[in-house]
Short mmCIF file of C-alpha atoms in Angstrom, two decimals:
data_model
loop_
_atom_site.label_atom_id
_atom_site.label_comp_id
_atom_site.label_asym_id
_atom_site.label_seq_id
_atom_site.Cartn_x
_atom_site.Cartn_y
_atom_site.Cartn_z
CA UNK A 1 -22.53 45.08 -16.16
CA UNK A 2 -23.18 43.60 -12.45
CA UNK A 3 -21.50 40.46 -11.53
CA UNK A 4 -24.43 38.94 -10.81
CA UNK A 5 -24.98 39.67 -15.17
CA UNK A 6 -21.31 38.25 -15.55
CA UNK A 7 -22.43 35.11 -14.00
CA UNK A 8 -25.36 34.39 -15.20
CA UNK A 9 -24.24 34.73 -18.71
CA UNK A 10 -21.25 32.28 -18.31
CA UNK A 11 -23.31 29.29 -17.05
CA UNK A 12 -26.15 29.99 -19.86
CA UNK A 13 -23.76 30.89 -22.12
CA UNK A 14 -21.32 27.37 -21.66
CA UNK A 15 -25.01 25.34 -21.65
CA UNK A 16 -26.71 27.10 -24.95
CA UNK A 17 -23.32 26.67 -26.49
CA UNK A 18 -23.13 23.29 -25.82
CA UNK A 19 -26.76 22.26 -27.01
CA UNK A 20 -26.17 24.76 -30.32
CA UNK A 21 -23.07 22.38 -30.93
CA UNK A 22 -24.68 19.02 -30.45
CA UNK A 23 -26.80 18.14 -33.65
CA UNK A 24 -23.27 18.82 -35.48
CA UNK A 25 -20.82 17.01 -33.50
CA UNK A 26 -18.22 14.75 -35.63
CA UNK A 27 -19.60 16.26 -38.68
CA UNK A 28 -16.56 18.42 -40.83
CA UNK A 29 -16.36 21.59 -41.37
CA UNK A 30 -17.05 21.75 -44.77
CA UNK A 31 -20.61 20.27 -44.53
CA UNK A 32 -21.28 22.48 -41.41
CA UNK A 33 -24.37 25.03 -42.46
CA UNK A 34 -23.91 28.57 -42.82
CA UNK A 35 -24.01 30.91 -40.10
CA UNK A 36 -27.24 32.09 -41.12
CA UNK A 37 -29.04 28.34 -40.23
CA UNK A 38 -26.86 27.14 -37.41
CA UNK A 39 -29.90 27.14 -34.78
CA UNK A 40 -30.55 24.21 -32.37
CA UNK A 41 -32.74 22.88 -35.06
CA UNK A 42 -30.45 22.35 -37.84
CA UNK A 43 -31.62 23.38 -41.61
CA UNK A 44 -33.21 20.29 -43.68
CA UNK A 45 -31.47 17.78 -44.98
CA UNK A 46 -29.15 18.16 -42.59
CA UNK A 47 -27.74 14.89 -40.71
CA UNK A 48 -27.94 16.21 -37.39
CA UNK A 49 -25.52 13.77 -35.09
CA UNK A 50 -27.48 12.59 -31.65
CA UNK A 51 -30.65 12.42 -33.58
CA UNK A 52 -32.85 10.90 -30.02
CA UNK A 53 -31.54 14.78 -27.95
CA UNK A 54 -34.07 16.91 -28.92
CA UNK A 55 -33.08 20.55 -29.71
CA UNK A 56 -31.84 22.57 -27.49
CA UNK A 57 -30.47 19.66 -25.24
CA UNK A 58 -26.96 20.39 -23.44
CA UNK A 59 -24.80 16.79 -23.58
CA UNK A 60 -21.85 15.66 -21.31
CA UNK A 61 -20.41 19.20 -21.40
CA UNK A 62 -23.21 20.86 -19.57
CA UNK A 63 -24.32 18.19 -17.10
CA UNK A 64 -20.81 17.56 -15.99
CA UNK A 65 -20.11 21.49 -15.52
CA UNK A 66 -23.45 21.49 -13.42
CA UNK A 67 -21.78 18.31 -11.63
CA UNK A 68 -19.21 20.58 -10.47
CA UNK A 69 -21.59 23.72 -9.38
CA UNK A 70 -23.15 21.68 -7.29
CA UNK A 71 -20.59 19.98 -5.82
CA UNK A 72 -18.64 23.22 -5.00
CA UNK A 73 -22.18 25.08 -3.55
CA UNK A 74 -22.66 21.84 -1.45
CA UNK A 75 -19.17 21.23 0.17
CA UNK A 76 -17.90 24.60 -0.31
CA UNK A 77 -14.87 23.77 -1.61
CA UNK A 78 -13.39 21.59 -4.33
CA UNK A 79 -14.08 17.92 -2.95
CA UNK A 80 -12.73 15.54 -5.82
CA UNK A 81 -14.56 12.29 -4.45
CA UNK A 82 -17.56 14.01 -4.34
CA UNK A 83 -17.14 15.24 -7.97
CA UNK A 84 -16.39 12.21 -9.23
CA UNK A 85 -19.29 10.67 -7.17
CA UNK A 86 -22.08 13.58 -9.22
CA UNK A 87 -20.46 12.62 -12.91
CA UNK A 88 -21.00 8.97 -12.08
CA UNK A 89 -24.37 9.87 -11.17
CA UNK A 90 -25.34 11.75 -14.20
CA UNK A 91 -23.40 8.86 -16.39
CA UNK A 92 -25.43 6.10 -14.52
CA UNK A 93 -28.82 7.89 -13.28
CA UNK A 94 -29.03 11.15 -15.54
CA UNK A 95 -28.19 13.15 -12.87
CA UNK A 96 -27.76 16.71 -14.34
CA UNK A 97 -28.91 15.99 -17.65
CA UNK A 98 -31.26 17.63 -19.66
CA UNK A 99 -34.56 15.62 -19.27
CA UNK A 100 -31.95 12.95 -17.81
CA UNK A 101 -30.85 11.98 -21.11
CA UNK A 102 -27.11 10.95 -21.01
CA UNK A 103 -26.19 10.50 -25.01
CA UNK A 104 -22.40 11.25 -25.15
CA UNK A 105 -19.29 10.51 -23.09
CA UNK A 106 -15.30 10.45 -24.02
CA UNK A 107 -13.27 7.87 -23.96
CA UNK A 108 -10.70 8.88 -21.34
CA UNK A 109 -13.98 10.04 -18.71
CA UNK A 110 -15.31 6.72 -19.07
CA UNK A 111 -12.01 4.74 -17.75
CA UNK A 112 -11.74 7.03 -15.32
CA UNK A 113 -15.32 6.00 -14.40
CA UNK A 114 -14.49 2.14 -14.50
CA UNK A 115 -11.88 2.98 -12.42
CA UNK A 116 -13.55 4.91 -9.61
CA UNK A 117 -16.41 2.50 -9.57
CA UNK A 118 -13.82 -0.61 -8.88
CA UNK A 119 -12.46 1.73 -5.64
CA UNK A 120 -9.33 3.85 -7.19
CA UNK A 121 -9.87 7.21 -5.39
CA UNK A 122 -10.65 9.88 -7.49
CA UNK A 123 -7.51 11.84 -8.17
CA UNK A 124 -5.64 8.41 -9.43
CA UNK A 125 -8.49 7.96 -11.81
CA UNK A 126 -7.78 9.94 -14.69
CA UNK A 127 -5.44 8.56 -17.89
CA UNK A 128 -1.96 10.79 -17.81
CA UNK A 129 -0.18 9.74 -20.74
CA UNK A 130 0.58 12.08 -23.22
CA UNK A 131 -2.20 10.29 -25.50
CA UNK A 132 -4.43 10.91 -22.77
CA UNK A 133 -5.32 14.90 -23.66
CA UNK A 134 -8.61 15.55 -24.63
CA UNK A 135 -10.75 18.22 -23.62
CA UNK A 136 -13.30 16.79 -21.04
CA UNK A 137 -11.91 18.45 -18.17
CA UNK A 138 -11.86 21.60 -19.79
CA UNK A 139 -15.43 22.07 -21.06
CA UNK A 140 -16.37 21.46 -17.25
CA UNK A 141 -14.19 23.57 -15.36
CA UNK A 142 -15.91 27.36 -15.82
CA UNK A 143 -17.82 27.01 -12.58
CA UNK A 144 -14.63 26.84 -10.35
CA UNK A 145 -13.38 30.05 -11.32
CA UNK A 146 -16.87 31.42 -11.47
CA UNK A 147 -17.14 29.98 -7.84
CA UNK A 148 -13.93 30.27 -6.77
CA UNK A 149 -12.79 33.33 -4.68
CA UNK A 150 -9.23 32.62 -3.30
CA UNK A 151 -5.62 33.58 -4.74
CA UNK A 152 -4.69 32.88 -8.42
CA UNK A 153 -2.91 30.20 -6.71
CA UNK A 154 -5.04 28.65 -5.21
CA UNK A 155 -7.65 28.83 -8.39
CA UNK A 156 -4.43 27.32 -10.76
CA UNK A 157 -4.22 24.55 -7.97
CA UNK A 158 -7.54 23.55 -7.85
CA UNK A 159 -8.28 23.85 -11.60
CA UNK A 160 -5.58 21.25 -11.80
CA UNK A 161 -7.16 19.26 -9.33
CA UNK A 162 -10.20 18.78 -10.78
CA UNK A 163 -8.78 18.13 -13.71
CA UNK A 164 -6.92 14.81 -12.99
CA UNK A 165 -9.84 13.03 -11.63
CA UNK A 166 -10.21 12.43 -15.43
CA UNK A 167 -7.32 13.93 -17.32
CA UNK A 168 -4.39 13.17 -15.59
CA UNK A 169 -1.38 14.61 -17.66
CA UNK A 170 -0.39 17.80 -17.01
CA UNK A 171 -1.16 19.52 -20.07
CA UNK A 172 -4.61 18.78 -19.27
CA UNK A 173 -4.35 20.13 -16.29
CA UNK A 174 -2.36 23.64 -17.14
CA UNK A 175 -5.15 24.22 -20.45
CA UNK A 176 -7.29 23.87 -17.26
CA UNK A 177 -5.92 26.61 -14.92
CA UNK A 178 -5.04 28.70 -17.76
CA UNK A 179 -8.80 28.87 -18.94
CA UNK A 180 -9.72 29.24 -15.28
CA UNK A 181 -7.49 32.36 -14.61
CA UNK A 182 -8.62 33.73 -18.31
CA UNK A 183 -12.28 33.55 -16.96
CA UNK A 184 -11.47 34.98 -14.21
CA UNK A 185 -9.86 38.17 -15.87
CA UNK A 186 -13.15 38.75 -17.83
CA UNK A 187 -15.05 38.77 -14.88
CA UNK A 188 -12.63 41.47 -13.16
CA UNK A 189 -13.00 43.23 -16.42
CA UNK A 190 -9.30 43.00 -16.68
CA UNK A 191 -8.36 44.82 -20.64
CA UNK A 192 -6.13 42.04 -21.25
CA UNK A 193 -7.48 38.87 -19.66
CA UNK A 194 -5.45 36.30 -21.81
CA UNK A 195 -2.26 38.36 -21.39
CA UNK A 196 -3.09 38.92 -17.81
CA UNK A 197 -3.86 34.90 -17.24
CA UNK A 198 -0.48 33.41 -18.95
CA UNK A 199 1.63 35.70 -16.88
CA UNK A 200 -0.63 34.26 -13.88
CA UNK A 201 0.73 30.93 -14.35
CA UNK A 202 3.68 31.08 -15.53
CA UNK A 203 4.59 32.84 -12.21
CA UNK A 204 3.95 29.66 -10.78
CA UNK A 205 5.79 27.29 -12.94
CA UNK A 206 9.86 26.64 -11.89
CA UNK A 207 12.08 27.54 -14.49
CA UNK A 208 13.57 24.74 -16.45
CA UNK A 209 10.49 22.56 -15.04
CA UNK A 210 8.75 20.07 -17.27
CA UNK A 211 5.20 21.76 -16.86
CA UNK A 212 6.65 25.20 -18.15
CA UNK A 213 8.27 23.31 -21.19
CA UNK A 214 4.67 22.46 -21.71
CA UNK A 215 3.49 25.67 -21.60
CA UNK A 216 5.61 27.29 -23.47
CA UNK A 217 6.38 24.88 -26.03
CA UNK A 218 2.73 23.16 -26.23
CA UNK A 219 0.24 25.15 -25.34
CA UNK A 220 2.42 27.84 -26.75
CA UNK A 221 0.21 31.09 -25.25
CA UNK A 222 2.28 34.13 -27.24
CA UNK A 223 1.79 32.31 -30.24
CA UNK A 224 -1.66 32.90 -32.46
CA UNK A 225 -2.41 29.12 -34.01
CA UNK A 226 -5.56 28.51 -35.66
CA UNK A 227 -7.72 26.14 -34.54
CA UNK A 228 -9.49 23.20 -35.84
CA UNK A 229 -12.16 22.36 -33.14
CA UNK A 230 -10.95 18.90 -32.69
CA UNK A 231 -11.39 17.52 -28.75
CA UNK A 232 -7.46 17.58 -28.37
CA UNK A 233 -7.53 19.88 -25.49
CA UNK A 234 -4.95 22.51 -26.69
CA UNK A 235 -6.90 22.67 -29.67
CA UNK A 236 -9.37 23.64 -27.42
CA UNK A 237 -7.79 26.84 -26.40
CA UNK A 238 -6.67 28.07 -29.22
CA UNK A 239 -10.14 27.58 -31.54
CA UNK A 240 -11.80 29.14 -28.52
CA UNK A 241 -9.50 32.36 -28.47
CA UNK A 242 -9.33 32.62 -32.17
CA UNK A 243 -13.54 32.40 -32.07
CA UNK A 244 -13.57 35.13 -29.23
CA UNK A 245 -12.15 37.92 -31.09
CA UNK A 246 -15.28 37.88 -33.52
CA UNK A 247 -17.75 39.79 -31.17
CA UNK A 248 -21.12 39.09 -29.75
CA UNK A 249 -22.23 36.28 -28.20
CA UNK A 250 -24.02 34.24 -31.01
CA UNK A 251 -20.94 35.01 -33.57
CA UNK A 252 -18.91 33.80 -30.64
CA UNK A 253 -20.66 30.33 -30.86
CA UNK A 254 -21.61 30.33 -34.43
CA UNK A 255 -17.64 30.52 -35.90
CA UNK A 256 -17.05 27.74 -32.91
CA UNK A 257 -19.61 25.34 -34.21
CA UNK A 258 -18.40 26.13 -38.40
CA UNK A 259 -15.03 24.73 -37.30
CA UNK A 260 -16.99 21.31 -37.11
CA UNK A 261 -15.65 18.57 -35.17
CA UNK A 262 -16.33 18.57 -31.72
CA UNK A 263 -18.53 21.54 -32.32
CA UNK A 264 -21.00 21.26 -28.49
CA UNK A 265 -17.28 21.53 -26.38
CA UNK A 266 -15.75 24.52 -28.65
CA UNK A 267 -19.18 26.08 -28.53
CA UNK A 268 -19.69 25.00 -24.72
CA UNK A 269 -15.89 26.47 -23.69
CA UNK A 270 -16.31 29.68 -26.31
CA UNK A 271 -19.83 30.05 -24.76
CA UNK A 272 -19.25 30.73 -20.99
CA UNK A 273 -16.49 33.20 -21.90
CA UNK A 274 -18.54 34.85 -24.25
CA UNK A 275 -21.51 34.86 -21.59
CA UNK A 276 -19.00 36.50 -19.14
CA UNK A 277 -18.10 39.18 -21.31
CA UNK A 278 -21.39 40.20 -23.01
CA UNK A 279 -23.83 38.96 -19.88
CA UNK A 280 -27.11 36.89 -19.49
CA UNK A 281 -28.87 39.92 -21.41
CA UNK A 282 -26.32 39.73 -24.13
CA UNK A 283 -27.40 36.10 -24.97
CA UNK A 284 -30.34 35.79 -27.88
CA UNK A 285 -33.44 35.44 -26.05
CA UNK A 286 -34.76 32.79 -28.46
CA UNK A 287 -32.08 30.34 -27.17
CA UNK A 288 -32.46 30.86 -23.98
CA UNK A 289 -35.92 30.24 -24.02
CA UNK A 290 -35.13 27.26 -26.21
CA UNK A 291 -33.01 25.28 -23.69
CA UNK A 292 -34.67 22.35 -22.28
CA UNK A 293 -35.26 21.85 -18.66
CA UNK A 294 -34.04 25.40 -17.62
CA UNK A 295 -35.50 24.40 -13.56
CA UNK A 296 -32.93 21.97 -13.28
CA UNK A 297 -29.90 24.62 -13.54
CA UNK A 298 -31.72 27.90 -12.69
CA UNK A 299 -31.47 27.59 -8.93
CA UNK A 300 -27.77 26.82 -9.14
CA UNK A 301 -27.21 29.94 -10.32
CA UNK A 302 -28.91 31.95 -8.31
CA UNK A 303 -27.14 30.32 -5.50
CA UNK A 304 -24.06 30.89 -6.96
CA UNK A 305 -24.85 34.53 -7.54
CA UNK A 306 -25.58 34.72 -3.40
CA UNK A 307 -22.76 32.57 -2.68
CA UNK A 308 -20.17 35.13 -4.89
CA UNK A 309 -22.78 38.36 -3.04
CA UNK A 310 -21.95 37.06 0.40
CA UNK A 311 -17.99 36.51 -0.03
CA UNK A 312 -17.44 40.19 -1.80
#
């Protein structure tokens, strides 16, 4: 499989994910339908959540990951302020959006928002309290290490970066850089990316330190916990590597979405992995011709595919 494959199938893969997930959002895993019916048009009868999205719509998940393409194909590198500038864009103009239809936001984003709008600079923005952990600067972050080109260390320090203009606490911010350098793995076609990715960071982490108590004690990464799909962000990781383990892209997303709960940001995190690993061609056609306003994302990546070509 060519990079170029790799890449393509993560940002497809992290947008069909997310618009599978939507119509089910909040809804409990018990009254999720089989895997047989979960489609972006959900069976009938069934109270699909966001009812004004039409199907195959990608919510705050996608349009803020595209936030971040851009914004790292336009300055180059990781530029928080303009980040933060893009995501209040797409909350206030649609920017990003499918059809420019902004339906969904979490709580801790939108402070961060009311703070950057009344002049805090972007990397003060973000809640850090150790309520404050929820997974919306994880189900954006898959771009930077698809983009991103530099030492593991630099990759963990920007993945943290990005993460506090939002999600300030530092568990946020190592679920982050661990996802980033697990992404990263798959696309070096590294046999053990998980493995490969915790020893990554905790190679970074002073002993004794606060952020490797929360590592090892929180986030817990030698541990196998079952997942519940809830929008706590180490939640996150661990419904998303349980969901992994089943196969081929559509089970991938499928078993993500019958966890229920936050069902478009498992699906949307599970998805860009899975698009790494299986590639754009591994990703049911039907869905991809399914998603809505395809133009709006497809020149990104083909920019990011040159932009990864010319720095080989």
């Amino acid at each position: 499989m060519t990079l170029a494959e790799k890449l393509e199938g993560a940002i497809w893969g992290l947008l069909i994910g997310d618009a599978l997930g939507v119509p089910y959002e909040f809804h409990h895993r018990n009254s999720i339908p089989s895997e047989e019916e979960i489609e972006f048009t959900p069976p009938a009868g069934f109270a699909r959540s966001h009812v004004d999205a039409p199907p195959g719509t990608w919510s705050d998940d996608g349009a803020q990951a595209l936030c971040l393409l851009a914004s790292l194909l336009y300055r180059k590198e990781l530029d928080v302020e303009d980040l933060m500038r893009r995501i209040t864009n797409w909350y206030e103009l649609g920017y990003m959006a499918a059809d420019g239809l902004v339906f969904d936001i979490g709580v801790q984003t939108s402070i961060a928002l009311m703070s950057f709008r009344a002049g805090t600079p972007a990397a003060a923005c973000g809640p850090n309290g150790e309520s404050d952990n929820g997974n919306g600067s994880l189900m954006r972050v898959l771009p930077l290490a698809l983009w991103h080109t530099g030492p593991d260390a630099d990759l963990i320090r920007d993945a943290r970066r990005q993460s506090v203009i939002t999600h300030g606490h530092v568990r946020s911010q190592l679920c982050c850089a661990l996802y980033c350098l697990w992404a990263r793995r798959m696309l070096e076609g590294h046999p053990e990316p998980w493995g490969s990715a915790v020893g990554a960071l905790r190679a970074t982490l002073p002993s004794g330190s606060g952020e490797e108590r929360e590592l090892e004690s929180v986030i817990r990464p030698d541990e196998r916990v079952e997942g519940r799909g809830t929008g706590y962000v180490v939640d996150s990781l661990w419904s998303v590597r349980n969901v992994l383990e089943l196969g081929t892209y559509e089970a991938v997303v499928k078993a993500a979405i019958r966890l229920g709960n936050d069902t478009d940001t498992t699906a949307a995190i599970a998805g860009g992995l899975a698009g790494i690993r299986e590639g754009i061609h591994g990703i049911p056609q039907r869905w991809r011709d399914g998603l809505r306003d395809r133009s709006l994302f497809s020149p990104l990546v083909a920019e990011l595919v040159a932009s990864r070509s010319a720095r080989a």
